[in-house]
Coordinates of C-alpha atoms in Angstrom, one line a residue:
Chain A
D10 CA 52.1 165.6 107.6
A11 CA 54.9 163.3 106.6
G12 CA 55.5 162.1 110.2
V13 CA 58.6 162.4 112.2
I14 CA 61.6 162.7 109.9
Q15 CA 65.1 161.6 110.9
S16 CA 68.3 161.9 109.0
P17 CA 70.5 160.2 108.2
R18 CA 69.0 156.7 108.1
H19 CA 72.4 155.1 108.4
E20 CA 75.7 156.4 109.7
V21 CA 79.0 154.6 109.9
T22 CA 81.8 156.6 111.5
E23 CA 85.2 156.0 113.0
M24 CA 85.8 156.1 116.7
G25 CA 86.6 159.7 117.9
Q26 CA 84.6 161.4 115.2
E27 CA 81.7 163.7 115.8
V28 CA 78.2 162.4 114.9
T29 CA 75.1 164.6 114.4
L30 CA 71.7 163.1 114.2
R31 CA 68.8 165.2 113.0
C32 CA 65.0 165.2 113.6
K33 CA 62.0 167.0 112.4
P34 CA 59.0 166.4 114.6
I35 CA 55.3 166.5 113.6
S36 CA 54.0 170.0 113.3
G37 CA 52.0 171.1 116.4
H38 CA 53.6 168.5 118.7
D39 CA 54.9 170.1 121.8
Y40 CA 57.0 167.2 123.0
L41 CA 60.1 165.7 121.3
F42 CA 62.0 162.7 122.6
W43 CA 65.3 161.1 121.7
Y44 CA 65.7 157.4 122.4
R45 CA 68.4 154.8 121.9
Q46 CA 67.7 151.2 121.2
T47 CA 70.0 148.2 121.6
M48 CA 69.4 144.5 121.9
M49 CA 70.9 144.4 125.3
R50 CA 69.2 147.4 126.9
G51 CA 66.0 147.8 124.8
L52 CA 64.5 151.3 124.3
E53 CA 66.2 154.0 126.5
L54 CA 65.0 157.6 126.8
L55 CA 67.9 159.9 126.4
I56 CA 66.3 163.3 126.7
Y57 CA 63.0 165.1 126.0
F58 CA 61.9 168.6 125.2
N59 CA 58.7 170.5 125.9
N60 CA 58.2 173.5 123.7
N61 CA 61.9 173.4 122.7
V62 CA 63.0 173.4 126.3
P63 CA 64.9 170.4 127.7
I64 CA 62.9 168.9 130.5
D65 CA 64.7 165.7 131.5
D66 CA 68.2 164.8 130.2
S67 CA 68.9 162.2 133.0
G68 CA 69.1 159.5 130.4
M69 CA 72.0 161.1 128.5
P70 CA 74.8 158.6 129.1
E71 CA 77.7 161.0 129.4
D72 CA 79.0 164.5 128.5
R73 CA 79.9 163.2 125.1
F74 CA 76.2 163.4 124.3
S75 CA 74.3 166.7 123.8
A76 CA 71.0 167.6 122.3
K77 CA 69.5 170.9 121.1
M78 CA 66.2 172.1 119.9
P79 CA 66.7 175.5 118.4
N80 CA 63.1 175.8 117.2
A81 CA 59.8 173.8 117.1
S82 CA 60.6 172.0 113.8
F83 CA 64.2 170.8 114.4
S84 CA 66.3 169.0 116.9
T85 CA 69.8 167.5 116.9
L86 CA 71.6 164.8 118.9
K87 CA 75.3 165.1 118.9
I88 CA 77.9 162.6 120.0
Q89 CA 81.5 163.9 120.3
P90 CA 83.7 162.0 120.4
S91 CA 81.9 158.8 119.3
E92 CA 82.9 155.4 120.7
P93 CA 82.0 151.9 119.5
R94 CA 79.7 151.4 122.4
D95 CA 77.5 154.2 121.0
S96 CA 76.5 151.9 118.2
A97 CA 72.7 151.6 118.3
V98 CA 69.5 152.7 116.6
Y99 CA 68.6 156.2 117.7
F100 CA 64.9 157.2 117.5
C101 CA 63.3 160.6 117.6
A102 CA 59.6 160.8 118.6
S103 CA 57.1 163.5 119.1
S104 CA 53.7 163.9 120.8
Q105 CA 51.1 166.4 121.7
Q106 CA 51.3 165.5 125.4
V107 CA 53.6 163.2 127.3
N108 CA 50.8 160.8 128.1
T109 CA 49.4 160.6 124.5
E110 CA 50.5 158.7 121.5
A111 CA 54.2 159.2 120.6
F112 CA 55.0 159.1 116.9
F113 CA 58.4 157.7 116.1
G114 CA 60.7 158.3 113.2
Q115 CA 62.3 155.6 111.2
G116 CA 65.5 155.8 113.3
T117 CA 69.1 156.3 112.6
R118 CA 71.3 153.2 112.7
L119 CA 74.7 154.3 114.0
T120 CA 77.7 152.2 113.7
V121 CA 81.0 153.4 115.2
V122 CA 84.0 151.4 114.2
Chain B
Q12 CA 64.0 148.6 140.5
K13 CA 62.9 149.7 137.1
E14 CA 59.6 151.5 136.8
V15 CA 58.3 149.0 134.4
E16 CA 59.5 145.4 133.8
Q17 CA 58.8 143.3 130.7
D18 CA 59.9 139.8 129.9
P19 CA 62.1 140.2 126.8
G20 CA 61.3 136.7 125.5
P21 CA 61.8 135.7 122.7
L22 CA 58.3 134.2 122.3
S23 CA 57.6 131.8 119.5
V24 CA 54.1 130.5 118.9
P25 CA 52.2 128.6 116.1
E26 CA 49.8 130.5 113.9
G27 CA 46.4 130.7 115.4
A28 CA 47.6 130.5 119.0
I29 CA 46.6 133.0 121.7
V30 CA 49.5 135.2 122.8
S31 CA 49.8 136.8 126.2
L32 CA 52.3 139.6 126.7
N33 CA 52.8 141.1 130.1
C34 CA 54.4 144.0 132.0
T35 CA 54.6 144.9 135.7
Y36 CA 55.1 148.4 137.1
S37 CA 56.1 149.7 140.5
N38 CA 54.2 153.0 141.0
S39 CA 50.5 153.1 141.4
A40 CA 50.4 156.7 140.3
F41 CA 50.6 155.7 136.6
Q42 CA 47.2 156.0 134.9
Y43 CA 47.9 155.7 131.1
F44 CA 49.0 152.4 129.6
M45 CA 50.0 151.8 126.1
W46 CA 51.2 149.0 123.9
Y47 CA 53.5 149.7 120.9
R48 CA 54.4 147.3 118.1
Q49 CA 57.7 147.5 116.4
Y50 CA 58.5 145.7 113.2
S51 CA 62.1 145.0 112.3
R52 CA 64.0 148.1 111.2
K53 CA 61.0 150.3 111.9
G54 CA 60.1 152.7 114.7
P55 CA 57.5 151.6 117.3
E56 CA 53.8 152.4 116.5
L57 CA 51.0 152.7 119.0
L58 CA 48.8 149.6 119.0
M59 CA 46.6 150.0 122.1
Y60 CA 45.9 152.9 124.6
T61 CA 44.1 152.5 127.8
Y62 CA 43.3 154.8 130.8
S63 CA 43.0 153.4 134.3
S64 CA 41.8 149.9 134.9
G65 CA 39.8 147.5 132.8
N66 CA 39.9 145.9 129.3
K67 CA 40.0 147.4 125.9
E68 CA 39.4 145.4 122.8
D69 CA 40.3 146.1 119.2
G70 CA 39.8 143.3 116.7
R71 CA 42.1 140.4 117.7
F72 CA 43.9 142.5 120.3
T73 CA 42.8 143.0 124.0
A74 CA 44.6 145.2 126.4
Q75 CA 44.0 144.6 130.1
V76 CA 45.0 146.7 133.1
D77 CA 45.0 145.5 136.7
K78 CA 45.9 148.5 138.8
S79 CA 45.6 146.6 142.1
S80 CA 48.3 144.2 141.0
K81 CA 50.2 146.8 138.9
Y82 CA 50.0 144.4 135.9
I83 CA 49.2 145.1 132.3
S84 CA 48.7 142.5 129.6
L85 CA 48.2 142.4 125.8
F86 CA 46.3 139.4 124.4
I87 CA 46.4 138.5 120.7
R88 CA 43.8 136.0 119.5
D89 CA 44.2 133.9 116.4
S90 CA 47.8 135.1 116.0
Q91 CA 49.1 135.6 112.4
P92 CA 52.6 135.6 111.0
S93 CA 52.1 139.3 110.4
D94 CA 51.9 139.8 114.1
S95 CA 55.6 138.8 114.4
A96 CA 57.3 141.9 115.9
T97 CA 58.6 143.3 119.1
Y98 CA 55.9 144.6 121.5
L99 CA 56.7 147.3 124.0
C100 CA 54.5 148.4 126.9
A101 CA 54.6 152.0 128.1
I102 CA 53.2 153.7 131.2
A103 CA 52.6 157.4 131.9
N104 CA 51.0 159.7 134.3
T105 CA 49.9 163.4 134.1
G106 CA 53.1 164.5 135.8
N107 CA 55.4 164.2 132.8
Q108 CA 56.5 160.7 133.9
F109 CA 56.5 157.9 131.4
Y110 CA 58.5 154.8 130.8
F111 CA 58.8 152.1 128.1
G112 CA 59.4 148.4 128.8
T113 CA 62.3 146.8 127.1
G114 CA 60.1 144.9 124.6
T115 CA 59.1 141.3 124.0
S116 CA 60.0 139.7 120.7
L117 CA 57.2 137.6 119.2
T118 CA 57.5 135.2 116.3
V119 CA 54.3 133.5 114.9
I120 CA 55.2 130.5 112.9
P121 CA 53.0 129.6 109.9

């Protein structure tokens, strides 16, 4: 398995535009997580799914953020409209159980200007 | 109060030094304790995984859990420049609860 695959690796967009981040988890992993990392706040959990169902989205900062997992091999995180304060590295991770090793993707570095 | 607290550092040590990284947590229900290492511009990777209290050793790395004090530590012996990274602690239980610390940035100077 190639690991968790995220795309794009880098995204630069203008304020107000829609941004879609994509993630392919490791096959067989039942849990998928979306994190945001900044220097100021560290690694923050935004939302996680179990068997494609959202379990906890309390970390999603506002209604501008939405996440979907239409099937076991694909998830998206969408920001609409984007704002400069959304600039961060967004990580997707997957695991077999919530209390076992989480495998992270390489991250998407988002810059909103 | 956050579920897990971690000193962000940064921490800078000379090569060969012993490094101690620490986290505290608030809920005694947590049973699984992990340390992740994150190199610059990479995703975090699991370094150590422990269940309940006690010590676990892997080469130059030792993870220690003190559940009575709600305190977890990672020790790095004979630190190397290649150990320069951000280290994140993580805690979890069987009830779908898990949390990451904010990470401690470590630089080992040759």
